[in-house]
Amino acid sequence: MDAYRVPKGRATVLIFVPPFPISMRTVFLSEIAENHHGPETVSDLLEKPQAFLPVQEEDGEPVLLRKDSVRWLKVENPREAEWSFYEDSAGTPTRKIRCVFRDGEPLDGTIYSVAPEGERRVSDLVNRRSGFLHVESEGDLYLVNLRHVVTVRILEESNGHAG
């Protein structure tokens, strides 16, 4: 049966699915991405149309996790697991924002304007097709499920002005 196995990379993520506690899980990444060069990323998995994401729990058990239920994922080793985001975001304008979730909990962080010229406003970025937004906060990379976000406030533009 090993002849039928597909080689997969692994990435570790912390996942928050309210009301459950934050948990560490492993996701499996293809060596070749469907929509760009190089290996698959965690955000590639989240952008797929399937409603459920296969993950491995800390005890090694596999489980299918409904993507819509995830508030955020914190990506461990983000420069490896989200390499294409860092490649695409190099040199793009940044904005500091505050996302407030349904229960009032905030998450402050920096977003990058990875979008075509003329579509780099915060409103453009949060209204994009995919449901998860890359947010850097205190040196960590979060993939925030915008379906759980009630408000987004611009705290500072990349030129230093508050918005």
PDB file of C-alpha atoms in Angstrom:
ATOM      1  CA  MET A   1       0.000   0.000   0.000  1.00  0.00           C
ATOM      2  CA  ASP A   2       2.956   2.368   0.463  1.00  0.00           C
ATOM      3  CA  ALA A   3       3.159   2.614  -3.331  1.00  0.00           C
ATOM      4  CA  TYR A   4      -0.147   4.535  -3.254  1.00  0.00           C
ATOM      5  CA  ARG A   5       0.897   7.066  -0.611  1.00  0.00           C
ATOM      6  CA  VAL A   6       1.318  10.647  -1.732  1.00  0.00           C
ATOM      7  CA  PRO A   7       4.338  12.406  -0.173  1.00  0.00           C
ATOM      8  CA  LYS A   8       3.227  15.267   2.044  1.00  0.00           C
ATOM      9  CA  GLY A   9       5.012  17.901   4.058  1.00  0.00           C
ATOM     10  CA  ARG A  10       3.797  18.825   7.507  1.00  0.00           C
ATOM     11  CA  ALA A  11       3.078  22.123   9.189  1.00  0.00           C
ATOM     12  CA  THR A  12       2.192  22.743  12.809  1.00  0.00           C
ATOM     13  CA  VAL A  13      -0.571  25.215  13.608  1.00  0.00           C
ATOM     14  CA  LEU A  14      -2.326  26.421  16.727  1.00  0.00           C
ATOM     15  CA  ILE A  15      -6.051  26.472  16.019  1.00  0.00           C
ATOM     16  CA  PHE A  16      -8.762  28.367  17.863  1.00  0.00           C
ATOM     17  CA  VAL A  17     -12.298  27.055  17.385  1.00  0.00           C
ATOM     18  CA  PRO A  18     -14.550  28.729  19.979  1.00  0.00           C
ATOM     19  CA  PRO A  19     -15.708  27.646  22.508  1.00  0.00           C
ATOM     20  CA  PHE A  20     -12.937  25.009  22.617  1.00  0.00           C
ATOM     21  CA  PRO A  21      -9.462  25.800  23.929  1.00  0.00           C
ATOM     22  CA  ILE A  22      -6.628  26.604  21.527  1.00  0.00           C
ATOM     23  CA  SER A  23      -5.053  23.363  20.314  1.00  0.00           C
ATOM     24  CA  MET A  24      -1.965  22.343  18.399  1.00  0.00           C
ATOM     25  CA  ARG A  25      -2.610  20.409  15.190  1.00  0.00           C
ATOM     26  CA  THR A  26      -0.653  19.180  12.194  1.00  0.00           C
ATOM     27  CA  VAL A  27      -1.738  19.810   8.605  1.00  0.00           C
ATOM     28  CA  PHE A  28      -0.373  18.023   5.569  1.00  0.00           C
ATOM     29  CA  LEU A  29       0.954  19.945   2.589  1.00  0.00           C
ATOM     30  CA  SER A  30       1.489  18.710  -0.950  1.00  0.00           C
ATOM     31  CA  GLU A  31       4.950  19.045  -2.437  1.00  0.00           C
ATOM     32  CA  ILE A  32       3.373  20.828  -5.419  1.00  0.00           C
ATOM     33  CA  ALA A  33       0.736  23.562  -5.084  1.00  0.00           C
ATOM     34  CA  GLU A  34      -2.238  23.692  -7.455  1.00  0.00           C
ATOM     35  CA  ASN A  35      -2.288  27.483  -7.985  1.00  0.00           C
ATOM     36  CA  HIS A  36       1.344  28.644  -7.808  1.00  0.00           C
ATOM     37  CA  HIS A  37       4.897  27.382  -8.125  1.00  0.00           C
ATOM     38  CA  GLY A  38       6.465  25.475  -5.241  1.00  0.00           C
ATOM     39  CA  PRO A  39       4.980  23.539  -2.352  1.00  0.00           C
ATOM     40  CA  GLU A  40       1.488  23.998  -0.959  1.00  0.00           C
ATOM     41  CA  THR A  41       0.992  26.385   1.976  1.00  0.00           C
ATOM     42  CA  VAL A  42      -1.405  26.360   4.932  1.00  0.00           C
ATOM     43  CA  SER A  43      -3.431  29.167   3.338  1.00  0.00           C
ATOM     44  CA  ASP A  44      -3.696  27.083   0.146  1.00  0.00           C
ATOM     45  CA  LEU A  45      -5.470  24.416   2.206  1.00  0.00           C
ATOM     46  CA  LEU A  46      -7.841  26.997   3.695  1.00  0.00           C
ATOM     47  CA  GLU A  47      -8.697  28.452   0.280  1.00  0.00           C
ATOM     48  CA  LYS A  48      -9.752  25.110  -1.195  1.00  0.00           C
ATOM     49  CA  PRO A  49     -13.526  24.793  -1.663  1.00  0.00           C
ATOM     50  CA  GLN A  50     -13.867  21.728   0.566  1.00  0.00           C
ATOM     51  CA  ALA A  51     -15.708  22.506   3.797  1.00  0.00           C
ATOM     52  CA  PHE A  52     -13.489  20.306   5.969  1.00  0.00           C
ATOM     53  CA  LEU A  53      -9.751  20.392   6.593  1.00  0.00           C
ATOM     54  CA  PRO A  54      -7.981  17.145   7.504  1.00  0.00           C
ATOM     55  CA  VAL A  55      -5.756  17.673  10.544  1.00  0.00           C
ATOM     56  CA  GLN A  56      -3.891  15.480  12.954  1.00  0.00           C
ATOM     57  CA  GLU A  57      -4.507  16.079  16.636  1.00  0.00           C
ATOM     58  CA  GLU A  58      -1.718  16.172  19.233  1.00  0.00           C
ATOM     59  CA  ASP A  59      -2.385  12.523  20.096  1.00  0.00           C
ATOM     60  CA  GLY A  60      -1.828  11.569  16.444  1.00  0.00           C
ATOM     61  CA  GLU A  61      -5.473  10.927  15.653  1.00  0.00           C
ATOM     62  CA  PRO A  62      -6.804  12.268  12.349  1.00  0.00           C
ATOM     63  CA  VAL A  63      -9.887  14.477  12.378  1.00  0.00           C
ATOM     64  CA  LEU A  64     -11.799  16.513   9.800  1.00  0.00           C
ATOM     65  CA  LEU A  65     -12.219  20.095  10.994  1.00  0.00           C
ATOM     66  CA  ARG A  66     -14.889  22.404   9.565  1.00  0.00           C
ATOM     67  CA  LYS A  67     -13.005  25.426   8.202  1.00  0.00           C
ATOM     68  CA  ASP A  68     -15.904  27.829   8.842  1.00  0.00           C
ATOM     69  CA  SER A  69     -15.715  27.065  12.579  1.00  0.00           C
ATOM     70  CA  VAL A  70     -12.064  28.130  12.868  1.00  0.00           C
ATOM     71  CA  ARG A  71     -11.577  31.663  14.244  1.00  0.00           C
ATOM     72  CA  TRP A  72      -7.849  31.720  13.504  1.00  0.00           C
ATOM     73  CA  LEU A  73      -4.805  29.559  12.942  1.00  0.00           C
ATOM     74  CA  LYS A  74      -1.377  30.591  14.179  1.00  0.00           C
ATOM     75  CA  VAL A  75       1.240  29.139  11.841  1.00  0.00           C
ATOM     76  CA  GLU A  76       4.379  27.734  13.424  1.00  0.00           C
ATOM     77  CA  ASN A  77       7.520  28.288  11.307  1.00  0.00           C
ATOM     78  CA  PRO A  78       5.585  30.667   9.032  1.00  0.00           C
ATOM     79  CA  ARG A  79       8.528  31.479   6.759  1.00  0.00           C
ATOM     80  CA  GLU A  80       8.441  27.825   5.656  1.00  0.00           C
ATOM     81  CA  ALA A  81       4.729  26.981   5.888  1.00  0.00           C
ATOM     82  CA  GLU A  82       3.581  30.297   4.330  1.00  0.00           C
ATOM     83  CA  TRP A  83       6.632  30.952   2.156  1.00  0.00           C
ATOM     84  CA  SER A  84       4.620  32.261  -0.829  1.00  0.00           C
ATOM     85  CA  PHE A  85       2.899  34.910   1.328  1.00  0.00           C
ATOM     86  CA  TYR A  86       6.284  36.264   2.436  1.00  0.00           C
ATOM     87  CA  GLU A  87       7.553  36.151  -1.141  1.00  0.00           C
ATOM     88  CA  ASP A  88       4.487  38.039  -2.421  1.00  0.00           C
ATOM     89  CA  SER A  89       4.374  40.575   0.431  1.00  0.00           C
ATOM     90  CA  ALA A  90       7.990  41.739   0.218  1.00  0.00           C
ATOM     91  CA  GLY A  91       8.014  45.508  -0.325  1.00  0.00           C
ATOM     92  CA  THR A  92       4.231  45.953  -0.258  1.00  0.00           C
ATOM     93  CA  PRO A  93       2.566  48.653   1.875  1.00  0.00           C
ATOM     94  CA  THR A  94       1.460  47.611   5.364  1.00  0.00           C
ATOM     95  CA  ARG A  95      -1.352  48.663   7.647  1.00  0.00           C
ATOM     96  CA  LYS A  96      -1.820  48.097  11.358  1.00  0.00           C
ATOM     97  CA  ILE A  97      -5.359  46.963  12.060  1.00  0.00           C
ATOM     98  CA  ARG A  98      -7.554  45.700  14.869  1.00  0.00           C
ATOM     99  CA  CYS A  99      -9.918  42.820  14.150  1.00  0.00           C
ATOM    100  CA  VAL A 100     -12.723  42.454  16.675  1.00  0.00           C
ATOM    101  CA  PHE A 101     -14.423  39.081  16.831  1.00  0.00           C
ATOM    102  CA  ARG A 102     -18.076  38.308  17.620  1.00  0.00           C
ATOM    103  CA  ASP A 103     -17.370  37.916  21.337  1.00  0.00           C
ATOM    104  CA  GLY A 104     -15.577  41.298  21.502  1.00  0.00           C
ATOM    105  CA  GLU A 105     -12.057  39.817  21.625  1.00  0.00           C
ATOM    106  CA  PRO A 106      -9.597  41.931  19.585  1.00  0.00           C
ATOM    107  CA  LEU A 107      -6.533  40.930  17.582  1.00  0.00           C
ATOM    108  CA  ASP A 108      -4.148  43.730  16.603  1.00  0.00           C
ATOM    109  CA  GLY A 109      -1.631  43.171  13.872  1.00  0.00           C
ATOM    110  CA  THR A 110      -0.131  44.134  10.559  1.00  0.00           C
ATOM    111  CA  ILE A 111      -1.526  43.236   7.158  1.00  0.00           C
ATOM    112  CA  TYR A 112       0.282  43.503   3.828  1.00  0.00           C
ATOM    113  CA  SER A 113      -1.316  44.934   0.700  1.00  0.00           C
ATOM    114  CA  VAL A 114      -0.741  41.864  -1.474  1.00  0.00           C
ATOM    115  CA  ALA A 115      -3.073  42.916  -4.286  1.00  0.00           C
ATOM    116  CA  PRO A 116      -2.956  44.652  -7.646  1.00  0.00           C
ATOM    117  CA  GLU A 117      -2.334  48.405  -7.673  1.00  0.00           C
ATOM    118  CA  GLY A 118      -5.638  50.211  -7.030  1.00  0.00           C
ATOM    119  CA  GLU A 119      -6.978  47.323  -4.871  1.00  0.00           C
ATOM    120  CA  ARG A 120      -4.772  47.779  -1.825  1.00  0.00           C
ATOM    121  CA  ARG A 121      -7.153  49.537   0.541  1.00  0.00           C
ATOM    122  CA  VAL A 122      -8.013  47.699   3.746  1.00  0.00           C
ATOM    123  CA  SER A 123     -11.612  47.381   2.531  1.00  0.00           C
ATOM    124  CA  ASP A 124     -10.335  45.710  -0.662  1.00  0.00           C
ATOM    125  CA  LEU A 125      -8.173  43.288   1.297  1.00  0.00           C
ATOM    126  CA  VAL A 126     -10.877  42.191   3.748  1.00  0.00           C
ATOM    127  CA  ASN A 127     -13.471  41.864   0.982  1.00  0.00           C
ATOM    128  CA  ARG A 128     -11.318  39.614  -1.156  1.00  0.00           C
ATOM    129  CA  ARG A 129     -12.603  36.238  -2.271  1.00  0.00           C
ATOM    130  CA  SER A 130     -10.733  34.081   0.247  1.00  0.00           C
ATOM    131  CA  GLY A 131     -12.050  33.901   3.794  1.00  0.00           C
ATOM    132  CA  PHE A 132      -8.738  33.996   5.689  1.00  0.00           C
ATOM    133  CA  LEU A 133      -6.533  37.065   6.126  1.00  0.00           C
ATOM    134  CA  HIS A 134      -2.806  36.979   6.941  1.00  0.00           C
ATOM    135  CA  VAL A 135      -2.200  39.061  10.086  1.00  0.00           C
ATOM    136  CA  GLU A 136       1.213  39.416  11.729  1.00  0.00           C
ATOM    137  CA  SER A 137       0.940  40.051  15.452  1.00  0.00           C
ATOM    138  CA  GLU A 138       3.840  40.253  17.896  1.00  0.00           C
ATOM    139  CA  GLY A 139       6.097  38.244  15.586  1.00  0.00           C
ATOM    140  CA  ASP A 140       3.519  35.521  14.903  1.00  0.00           C
ATOM    141  CA  LEU A 141       1.517  34.885  11.734  1.00  0.00           C
ATOM    142  CA  TYR A 142      -2.222  34.336  12.077  1.00  0.00           C
ATOM    143  CA  LEU A 143      -4.627  33.265   9.363  1.00  0.00           C
ATOM    144  CA  VAL A 144      -7.806  35.016  10.536  1.00  0.00           C
ATOM    145  CA  ASN A 145     -11.189  33.742   9.404  1.00  0.00           C
ATOM    146  CA  LEU A 146     -12.978  36.928   8.357  1.00  0.00           C
ATOM    147  CA  ARG A 147     -16.369  35.217   8.843  1.00  0.00           C
ATOM    148  CA  HIS A 148     -15.760  35.554  12.592  1.00  0.00           C
ATOM    149  CA  VAL A 149     -14.698  39.223  12.434  1.00  0.00           C
ATOM    150  CA  VAL A 150     -17.300  41.887  13.255  1.00  0.00           C
ATOM    151  CA  THR A 151     -15.202  45.018  12.724  1.00  0.00           C
ATOM    152  CA  VAL A 152     -11.820  45.954  11.284  1.00  0.00           C
ATOM    153  CA  ARG A 153     -10.279  49.242  12.405  1.00  0.00           C
ATOM    154  CA  ILE A 154      -7.281  50.816  10.692  1.00  0.00           C
ATOM    155  CA  LEU A 155      -4.828  51.784  13.424  1.00  0.00           C
ATOM    156  CA  GLU A 156      -1.959  53.016  11.245  1.00  0.00           C
ATOM    157  CA  GLU A 157      -1.043  53.233   7.581  1.00  0.00           C
ATOM    158  CA  SER A 158       2.456  52.298   6.382  1.00  0.00           C
ATOM    159  CA  ASN A 159       3.331  55.995   6.129  1.00  0.00           C
ATOM    160  CA  GLY A 160       2.788  56.380   9.880  1.00  0.00           C
ATOM    161  CA  HIS A 161      -0.625  58.077   9.813  1.00  0.00           C
ATOM    162  CA  ALA A 162      -3.552  56.655  11.740  1.00  0.00           C
ATOM    163  CA  GLY A 163      -6.568  55.874   9.618  1.00  0.00           C
TER     164      GLY A 163
END
